[in-house]
PDB file of C-alpha atoms in Angstrom:
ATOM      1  CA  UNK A   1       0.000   0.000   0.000  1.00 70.00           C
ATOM      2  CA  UNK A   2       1.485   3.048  -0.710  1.00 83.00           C
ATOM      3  CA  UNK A   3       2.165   5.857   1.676  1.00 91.00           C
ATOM      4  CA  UNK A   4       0.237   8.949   1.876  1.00 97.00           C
ATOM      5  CA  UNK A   5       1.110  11.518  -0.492  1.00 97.00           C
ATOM      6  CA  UNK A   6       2.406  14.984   1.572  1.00 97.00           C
ATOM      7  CA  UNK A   7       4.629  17.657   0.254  1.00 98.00           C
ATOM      8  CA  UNK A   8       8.479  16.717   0.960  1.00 96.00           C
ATOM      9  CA  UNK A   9       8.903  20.380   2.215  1.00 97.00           C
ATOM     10  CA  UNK A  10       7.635  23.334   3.303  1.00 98.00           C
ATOM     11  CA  UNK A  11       8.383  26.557   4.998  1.00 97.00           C
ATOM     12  CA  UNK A  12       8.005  29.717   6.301  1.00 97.00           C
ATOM     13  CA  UNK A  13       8.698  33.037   8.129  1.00 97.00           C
ATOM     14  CA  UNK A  14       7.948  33.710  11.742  1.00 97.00           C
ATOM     15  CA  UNK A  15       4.793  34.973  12.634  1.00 97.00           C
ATOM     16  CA  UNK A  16       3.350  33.258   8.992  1.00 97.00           C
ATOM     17  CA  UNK A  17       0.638  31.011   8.348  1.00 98.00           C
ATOM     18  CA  UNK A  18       1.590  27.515   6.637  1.00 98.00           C
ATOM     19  CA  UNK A  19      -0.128  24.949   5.532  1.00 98.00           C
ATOM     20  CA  UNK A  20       0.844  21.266   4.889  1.00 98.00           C
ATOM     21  CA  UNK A  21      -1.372  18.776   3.115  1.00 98.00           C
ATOM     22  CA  UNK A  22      -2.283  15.275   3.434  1.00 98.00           C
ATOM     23  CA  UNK A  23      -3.656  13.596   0.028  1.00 98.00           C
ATOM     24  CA  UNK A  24      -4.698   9.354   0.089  1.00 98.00           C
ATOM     25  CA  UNK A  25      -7.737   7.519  -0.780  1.00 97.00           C
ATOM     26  CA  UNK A  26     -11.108   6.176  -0.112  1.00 97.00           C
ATOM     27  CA  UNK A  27      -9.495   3.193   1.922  1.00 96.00           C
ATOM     28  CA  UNK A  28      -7.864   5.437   3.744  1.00 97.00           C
ATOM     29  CA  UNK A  29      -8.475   9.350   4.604  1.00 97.00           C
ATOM     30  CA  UNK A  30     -12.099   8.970   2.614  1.00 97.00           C
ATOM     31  CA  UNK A  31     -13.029   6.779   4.915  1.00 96.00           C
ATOM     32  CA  UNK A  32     -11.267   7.320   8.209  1.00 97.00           C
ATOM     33  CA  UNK A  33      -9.802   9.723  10.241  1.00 98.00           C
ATOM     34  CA  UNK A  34      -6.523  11.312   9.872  1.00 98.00           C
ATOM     35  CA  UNK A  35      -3.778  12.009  12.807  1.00 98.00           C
ATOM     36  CA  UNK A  36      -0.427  14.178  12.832  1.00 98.00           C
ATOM     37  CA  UNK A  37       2.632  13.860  14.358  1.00 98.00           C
ATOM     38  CA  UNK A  38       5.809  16.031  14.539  1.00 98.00           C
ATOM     39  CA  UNK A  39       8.977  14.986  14.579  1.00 97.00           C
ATOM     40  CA  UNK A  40      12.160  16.898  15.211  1.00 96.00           C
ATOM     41  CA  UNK A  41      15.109  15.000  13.710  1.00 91.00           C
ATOM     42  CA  UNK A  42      16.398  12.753  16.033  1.00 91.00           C
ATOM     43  CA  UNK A  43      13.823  12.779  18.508  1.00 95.00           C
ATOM     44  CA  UNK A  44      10.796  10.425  18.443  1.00 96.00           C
ATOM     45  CA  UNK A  45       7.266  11.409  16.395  1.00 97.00           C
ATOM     46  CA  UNK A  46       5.104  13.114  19.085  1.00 97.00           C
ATOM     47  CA  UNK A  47       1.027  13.863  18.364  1.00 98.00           C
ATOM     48  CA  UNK A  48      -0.455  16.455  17.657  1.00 98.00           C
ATOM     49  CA  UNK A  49      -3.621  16.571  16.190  1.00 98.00           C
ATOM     50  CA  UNK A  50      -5.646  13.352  16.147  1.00 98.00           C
ATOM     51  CA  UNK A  51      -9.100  12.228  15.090  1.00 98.00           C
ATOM     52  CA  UNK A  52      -9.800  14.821  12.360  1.00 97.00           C
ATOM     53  CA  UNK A  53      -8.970  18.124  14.588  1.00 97.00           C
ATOM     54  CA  UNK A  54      -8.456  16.877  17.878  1.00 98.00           C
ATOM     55  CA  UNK A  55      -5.476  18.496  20.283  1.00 98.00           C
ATOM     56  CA  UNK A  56      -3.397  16.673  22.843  1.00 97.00           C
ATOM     57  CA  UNK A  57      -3.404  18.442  26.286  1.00 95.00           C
ATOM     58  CA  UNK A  58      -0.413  20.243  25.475  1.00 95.00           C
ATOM     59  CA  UNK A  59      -0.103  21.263  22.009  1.00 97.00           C
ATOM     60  CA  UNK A  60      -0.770  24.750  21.554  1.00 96.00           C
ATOM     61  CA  UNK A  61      -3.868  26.168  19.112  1.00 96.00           C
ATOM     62  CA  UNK A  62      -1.558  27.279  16.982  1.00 97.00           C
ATOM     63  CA  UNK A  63      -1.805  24.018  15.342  1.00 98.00           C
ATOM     64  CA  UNK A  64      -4.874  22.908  13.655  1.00 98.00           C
ATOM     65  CA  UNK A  65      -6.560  20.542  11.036  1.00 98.00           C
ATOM     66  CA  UNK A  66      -9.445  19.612   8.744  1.00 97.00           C
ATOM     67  CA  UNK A  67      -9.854  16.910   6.649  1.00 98.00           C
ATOM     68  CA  UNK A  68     -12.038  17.091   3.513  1.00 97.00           C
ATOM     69  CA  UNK A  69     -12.794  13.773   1.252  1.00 97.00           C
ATOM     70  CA  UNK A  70      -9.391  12.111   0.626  1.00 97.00           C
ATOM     71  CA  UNK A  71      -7.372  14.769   1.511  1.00 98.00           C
ATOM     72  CA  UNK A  72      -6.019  16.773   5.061  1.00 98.00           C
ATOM     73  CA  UNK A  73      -4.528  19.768   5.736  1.00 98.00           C
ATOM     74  CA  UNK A  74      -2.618  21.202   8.724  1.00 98.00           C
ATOM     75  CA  UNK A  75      -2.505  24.204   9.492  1.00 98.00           C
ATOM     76  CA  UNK A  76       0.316  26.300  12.077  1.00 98.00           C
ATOM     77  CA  UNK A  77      -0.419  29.426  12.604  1.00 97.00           C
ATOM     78  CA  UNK A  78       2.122  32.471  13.980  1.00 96.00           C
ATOM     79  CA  UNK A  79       5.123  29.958  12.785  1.00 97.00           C
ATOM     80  CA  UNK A  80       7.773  29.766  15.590  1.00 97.00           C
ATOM     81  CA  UNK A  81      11.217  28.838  15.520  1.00 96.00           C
ATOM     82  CA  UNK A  82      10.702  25.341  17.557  1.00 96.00           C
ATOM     83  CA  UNK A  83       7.998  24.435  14.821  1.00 97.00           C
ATOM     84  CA  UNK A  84      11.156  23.338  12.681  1.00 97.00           C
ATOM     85  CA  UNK A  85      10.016  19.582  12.215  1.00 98.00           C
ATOM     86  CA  UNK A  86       9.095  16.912  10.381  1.00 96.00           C
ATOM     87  CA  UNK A  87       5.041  16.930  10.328  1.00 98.00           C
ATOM     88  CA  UNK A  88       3.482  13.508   9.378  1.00 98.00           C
ATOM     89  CA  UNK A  89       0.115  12.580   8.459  1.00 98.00           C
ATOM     90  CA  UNK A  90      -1.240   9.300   9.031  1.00 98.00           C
ATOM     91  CA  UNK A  91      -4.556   7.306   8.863  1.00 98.00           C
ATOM     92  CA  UNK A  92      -6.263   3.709   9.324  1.00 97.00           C
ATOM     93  CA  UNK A  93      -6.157   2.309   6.002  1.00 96.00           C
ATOM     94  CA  UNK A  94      -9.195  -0.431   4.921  1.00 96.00           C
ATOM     95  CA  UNK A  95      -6.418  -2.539   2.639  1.00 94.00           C
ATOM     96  CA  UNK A  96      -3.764  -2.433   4.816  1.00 93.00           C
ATOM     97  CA  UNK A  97      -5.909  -3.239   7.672  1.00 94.00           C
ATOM     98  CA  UNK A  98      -3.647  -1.273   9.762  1.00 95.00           C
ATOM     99  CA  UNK A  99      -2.273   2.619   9.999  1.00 97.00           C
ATOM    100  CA  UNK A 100      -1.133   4.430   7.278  1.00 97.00           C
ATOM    101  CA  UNK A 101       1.135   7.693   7.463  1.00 98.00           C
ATOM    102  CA  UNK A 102       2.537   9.824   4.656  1.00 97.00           C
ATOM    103  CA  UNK A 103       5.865  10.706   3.671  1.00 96.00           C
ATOM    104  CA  UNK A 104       6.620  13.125   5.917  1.00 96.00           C
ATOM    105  CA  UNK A 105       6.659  17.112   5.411  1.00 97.00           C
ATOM    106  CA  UNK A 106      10.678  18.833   6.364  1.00 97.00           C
ATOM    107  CA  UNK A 107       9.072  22.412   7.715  1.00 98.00           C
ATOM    108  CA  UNK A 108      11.637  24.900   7.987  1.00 98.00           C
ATOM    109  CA  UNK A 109      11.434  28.099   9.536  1.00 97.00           C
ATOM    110  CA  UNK A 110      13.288  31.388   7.963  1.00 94.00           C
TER     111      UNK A 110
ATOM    112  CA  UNK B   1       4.044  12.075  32.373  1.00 80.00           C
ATOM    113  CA  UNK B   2       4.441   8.151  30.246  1.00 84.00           C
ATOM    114  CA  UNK B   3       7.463   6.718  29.718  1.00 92.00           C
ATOM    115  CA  UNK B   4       8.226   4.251  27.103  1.00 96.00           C
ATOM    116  CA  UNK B   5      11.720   2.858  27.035  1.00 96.00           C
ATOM    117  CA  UNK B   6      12.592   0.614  24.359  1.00 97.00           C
ATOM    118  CA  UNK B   7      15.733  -1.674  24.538  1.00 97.00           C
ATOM    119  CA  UNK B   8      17.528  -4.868  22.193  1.00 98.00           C
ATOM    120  CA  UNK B   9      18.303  -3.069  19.187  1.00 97.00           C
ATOM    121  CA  UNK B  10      21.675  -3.322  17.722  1.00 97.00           C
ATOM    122  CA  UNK B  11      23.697  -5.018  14.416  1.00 98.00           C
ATOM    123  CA  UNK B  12      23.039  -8.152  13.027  1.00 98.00           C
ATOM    124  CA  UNK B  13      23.464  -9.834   9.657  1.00 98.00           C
ATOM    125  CA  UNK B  14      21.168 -11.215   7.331  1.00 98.00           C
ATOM    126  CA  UNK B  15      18.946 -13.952   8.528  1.00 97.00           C
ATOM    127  CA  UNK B  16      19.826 -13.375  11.609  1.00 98.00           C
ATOM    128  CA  UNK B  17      17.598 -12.766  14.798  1.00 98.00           C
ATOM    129  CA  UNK B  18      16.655 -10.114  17.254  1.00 98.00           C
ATOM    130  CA  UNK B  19      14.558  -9.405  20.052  1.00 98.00           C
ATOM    131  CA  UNK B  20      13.313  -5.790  21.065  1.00 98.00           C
ATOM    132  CA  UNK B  21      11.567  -4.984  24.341  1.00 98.00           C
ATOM    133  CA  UNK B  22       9.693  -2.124  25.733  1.00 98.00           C
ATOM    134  CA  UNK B  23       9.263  -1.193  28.866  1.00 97.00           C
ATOM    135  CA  UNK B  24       6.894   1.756  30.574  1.00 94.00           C
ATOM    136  CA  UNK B  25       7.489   3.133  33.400  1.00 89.00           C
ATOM    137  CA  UNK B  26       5.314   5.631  35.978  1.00 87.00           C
ATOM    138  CA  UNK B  27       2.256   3.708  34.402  1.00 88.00           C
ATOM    139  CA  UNK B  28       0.500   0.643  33.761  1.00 94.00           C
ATOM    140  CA  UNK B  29       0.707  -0.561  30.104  1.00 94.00           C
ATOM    141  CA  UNK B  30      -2.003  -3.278  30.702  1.00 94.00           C
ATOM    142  CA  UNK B  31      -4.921  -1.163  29.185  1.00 91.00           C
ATOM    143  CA  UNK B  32      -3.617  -0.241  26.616  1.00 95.00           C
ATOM    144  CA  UNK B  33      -3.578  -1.572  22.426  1.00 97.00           C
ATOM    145  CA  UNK B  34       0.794  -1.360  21.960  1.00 98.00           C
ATOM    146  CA  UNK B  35       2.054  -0.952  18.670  1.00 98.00           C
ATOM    147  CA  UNK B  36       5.731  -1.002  17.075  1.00 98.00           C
ATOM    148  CA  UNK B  37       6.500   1.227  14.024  1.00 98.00           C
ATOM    149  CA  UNK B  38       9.583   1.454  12.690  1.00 98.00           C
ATOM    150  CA  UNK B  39      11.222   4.543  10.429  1.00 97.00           C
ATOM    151  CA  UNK B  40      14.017   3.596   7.668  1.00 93.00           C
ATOM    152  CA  UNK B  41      16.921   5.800   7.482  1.00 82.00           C
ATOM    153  CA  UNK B  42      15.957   9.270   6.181  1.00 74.00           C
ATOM    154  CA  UNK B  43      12.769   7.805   5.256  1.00 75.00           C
ATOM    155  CA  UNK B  44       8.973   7.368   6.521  1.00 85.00           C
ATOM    156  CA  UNK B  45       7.217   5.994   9.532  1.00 95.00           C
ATOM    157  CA  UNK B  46       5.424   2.270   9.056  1.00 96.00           C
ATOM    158  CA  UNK B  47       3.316   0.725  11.566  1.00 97.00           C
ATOM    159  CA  UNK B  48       5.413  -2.783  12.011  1.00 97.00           C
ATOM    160  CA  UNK B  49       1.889  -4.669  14.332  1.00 97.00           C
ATOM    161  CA  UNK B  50       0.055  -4.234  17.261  1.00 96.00           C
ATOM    162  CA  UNK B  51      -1.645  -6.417  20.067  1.00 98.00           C
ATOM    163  CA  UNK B  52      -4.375  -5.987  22.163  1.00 97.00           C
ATOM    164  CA  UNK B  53      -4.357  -5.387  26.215  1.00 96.00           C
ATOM    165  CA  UNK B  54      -4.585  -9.092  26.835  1.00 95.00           C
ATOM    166  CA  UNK B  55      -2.367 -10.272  24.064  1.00 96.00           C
ATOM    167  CA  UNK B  56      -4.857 -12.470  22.251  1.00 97.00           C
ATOM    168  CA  UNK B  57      -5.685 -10.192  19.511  1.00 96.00           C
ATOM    169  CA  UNK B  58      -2.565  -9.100  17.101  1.00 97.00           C
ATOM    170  CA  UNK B  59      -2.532  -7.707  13.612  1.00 96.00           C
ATOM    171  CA  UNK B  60       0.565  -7.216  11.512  1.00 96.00           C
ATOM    172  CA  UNK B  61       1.568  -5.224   8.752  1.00 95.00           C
ATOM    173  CA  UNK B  62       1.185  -8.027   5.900  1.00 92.00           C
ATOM    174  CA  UNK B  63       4.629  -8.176   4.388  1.00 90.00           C
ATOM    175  CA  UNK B  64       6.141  -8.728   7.678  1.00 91.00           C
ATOM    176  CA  UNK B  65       3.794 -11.350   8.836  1.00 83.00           C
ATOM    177  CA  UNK B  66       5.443 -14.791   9.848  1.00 90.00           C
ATOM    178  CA  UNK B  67       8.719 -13.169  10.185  1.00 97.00           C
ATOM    179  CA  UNK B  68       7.471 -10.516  13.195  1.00 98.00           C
ATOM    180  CA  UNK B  69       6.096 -12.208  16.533  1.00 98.00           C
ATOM    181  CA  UNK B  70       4.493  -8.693  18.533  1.00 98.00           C
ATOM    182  CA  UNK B  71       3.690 -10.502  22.149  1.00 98.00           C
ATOM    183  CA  UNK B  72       3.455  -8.726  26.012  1.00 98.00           C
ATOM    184  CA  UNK B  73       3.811  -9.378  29.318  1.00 97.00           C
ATOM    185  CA  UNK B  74       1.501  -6.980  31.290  1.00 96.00           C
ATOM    186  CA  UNK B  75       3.343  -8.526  34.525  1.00 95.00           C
ATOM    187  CA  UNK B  76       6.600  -6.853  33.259  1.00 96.00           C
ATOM    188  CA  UNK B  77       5.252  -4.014  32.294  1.00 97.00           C
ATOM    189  CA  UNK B  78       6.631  -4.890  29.036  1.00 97.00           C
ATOM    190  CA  UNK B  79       6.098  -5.385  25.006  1.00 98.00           C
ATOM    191  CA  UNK B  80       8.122  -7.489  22.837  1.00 98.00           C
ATOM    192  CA  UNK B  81       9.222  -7.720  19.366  1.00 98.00           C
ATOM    193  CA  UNK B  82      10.758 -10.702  17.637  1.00 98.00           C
ATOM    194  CA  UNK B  83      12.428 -10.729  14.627  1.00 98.00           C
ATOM    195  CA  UNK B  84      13.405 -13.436  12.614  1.00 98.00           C
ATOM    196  CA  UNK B  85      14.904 -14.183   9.109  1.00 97.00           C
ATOM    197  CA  UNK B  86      15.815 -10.108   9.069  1.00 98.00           C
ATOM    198  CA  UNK B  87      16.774  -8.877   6.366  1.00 96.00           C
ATOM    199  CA  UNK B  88      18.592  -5.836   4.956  1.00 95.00           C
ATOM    200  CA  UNK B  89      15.670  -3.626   4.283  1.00 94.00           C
ATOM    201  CA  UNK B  90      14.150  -4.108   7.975  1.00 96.00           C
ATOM    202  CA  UNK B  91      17.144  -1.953   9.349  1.00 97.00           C
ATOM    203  CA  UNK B  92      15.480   1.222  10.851  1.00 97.00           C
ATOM    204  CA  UNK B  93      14.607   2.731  14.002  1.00 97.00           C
ATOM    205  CA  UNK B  94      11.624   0.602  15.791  1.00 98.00           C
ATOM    206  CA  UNK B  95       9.691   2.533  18.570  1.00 98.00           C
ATOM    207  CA  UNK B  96       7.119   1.217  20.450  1.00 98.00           C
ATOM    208  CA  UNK B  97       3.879   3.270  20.720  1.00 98.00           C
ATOM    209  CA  UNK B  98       0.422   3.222  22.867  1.00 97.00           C
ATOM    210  CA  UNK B  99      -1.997   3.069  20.230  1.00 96.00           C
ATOM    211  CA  UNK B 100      -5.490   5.110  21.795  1.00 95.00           C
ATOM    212  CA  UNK B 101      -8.789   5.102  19.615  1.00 95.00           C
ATOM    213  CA  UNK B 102     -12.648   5.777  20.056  1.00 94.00           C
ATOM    214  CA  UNK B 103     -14.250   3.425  22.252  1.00 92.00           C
ATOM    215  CA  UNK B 104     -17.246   4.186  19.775  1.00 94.00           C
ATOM    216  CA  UNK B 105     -15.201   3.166  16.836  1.00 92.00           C
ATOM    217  CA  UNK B 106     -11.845   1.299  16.425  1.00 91.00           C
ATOM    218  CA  UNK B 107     -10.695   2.343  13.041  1.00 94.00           C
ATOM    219  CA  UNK B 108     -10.088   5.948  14.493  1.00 95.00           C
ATOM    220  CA  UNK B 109      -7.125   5.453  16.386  1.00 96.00           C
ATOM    221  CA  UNK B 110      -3.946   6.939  17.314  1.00 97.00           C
ATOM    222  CA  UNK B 111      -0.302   7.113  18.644  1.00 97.00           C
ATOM    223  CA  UNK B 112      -0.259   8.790  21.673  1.00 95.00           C
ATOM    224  CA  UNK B 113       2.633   8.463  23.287  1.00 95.00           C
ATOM    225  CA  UNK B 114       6.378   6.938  21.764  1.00 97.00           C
ATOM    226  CA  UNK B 115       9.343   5.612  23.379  1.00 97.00           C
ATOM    227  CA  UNK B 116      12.737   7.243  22.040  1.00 96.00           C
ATOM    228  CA  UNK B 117      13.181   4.886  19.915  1.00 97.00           C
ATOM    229  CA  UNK B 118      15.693   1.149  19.313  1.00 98.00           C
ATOM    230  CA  UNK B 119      18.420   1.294  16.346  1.00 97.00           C
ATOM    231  CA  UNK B 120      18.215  -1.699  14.297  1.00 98.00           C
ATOM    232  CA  UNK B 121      21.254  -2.546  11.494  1.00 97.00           C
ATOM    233  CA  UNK B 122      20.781  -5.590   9.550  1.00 97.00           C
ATOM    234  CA  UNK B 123      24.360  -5.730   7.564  1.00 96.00           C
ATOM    235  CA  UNK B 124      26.596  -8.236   6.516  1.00 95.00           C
TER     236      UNK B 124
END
């Protein structure tokens, strides 16, 4: 099964708006929910939205997400320095019969 | 705050075998779905399997089935991964993960909390 499809980078300016997308299928984000996870390199994945638009206690509103059909988007607003991760999507996938994440997003910060 | 520490990881050639553990600490893993994913150098993250809170139920990523053995010991606090026949292409960093999801329904489910992660080489 291959991965979700996301956008290898992305970046931004403090203080900017960016988004990062999420694109799969109907066994996949048109049919289930989608999660995201930051990583900065060489640290473990951490979550940080899950079930569609849902926060951890902990991660700051600066972060959101929608999901629309088969695709996602996240969305971090007022960009900081510390948001310089990896961002990946991921999503329970009907064929694999198990999670599915995406390639991973480098976000880097200007 | 949860604590997974995973442990077992190292270098091993082709066709060889390894075992990883993971172990929690300041909580109980017992009620909890655990999962292993794994992350290839420079590359993605793939869920590797995970097993229920009792250890009867387990599910593995298909192209790793027969070869992977996910199994727990809620006694030790702990979750296991066997690996047999490795080969080249399974080096990567494995981390053990509590997988949480709606009580209403399963398919939405997530990785809540990670452990920092075991190195795994598979070289001649």
């Amino acid at each position: 099964q291959s991965a979700l499809t996301q956008p290898p980078s992305a970046s931004g300016t403090p203080g900017q708006r960016v988004s990062i997308s999420c694109s799969g299928s109907i066994s996949n984000l048109g049919s289930n929910t989608v999660n995201w996870y930051q990583q900065v390199p060489g640290t473990a994945p951490k979550l940080l939205i899950y079930s569609n638009r849902q926060r951890p206690s902990g991660v700051p509103d600066r972060f959101s997400a929608s999901k629309s059909g088969t695709s996602a988007s996240l969305v971090i607003s007022g960009l900081q320095s510390e948001d310089e991760a990896d961002y990946f999507c991921a999503a329970w996938d009907d064929t694999l019969s198990g999670p599915l994440f995406g390639g991973g997003t480098r976000l880097t910060v200007l | 705050e949860v604590q997974l520490e995973e442990s077992g990881g190292g270098l091993v050639q082709p066709g060889g075998s390894l075992r990883l553990s993971c172990e929690a600490s300041r909580f109980s893993l017992s009620g909890y779905w655990m999962s292993w994913v794994r992350q290839s150098p420079g590359k993605g993250l793939e869920w590797v399997a995970h097993i229920s809170e009792d250890g009867y139920e387990k599910f593995y990523v298909a192209s790793l089935r027969g070869r992977f053995t996910i199994s727990r010991d809620n006694a030790k606090n702990s979750v296991f991964l066997q690996m047999d026949s490795l080969r080249v292409e399974d080096t990567a960093v494995y981390y053990c993960a509590i997988m949480d999801y709606n009580r209403v329904w399963w398919k939405d489910n997530w990785f809540d909390a990670w452990g920092q992660g075991a190195p795994v080489t598979v070289s001649p």
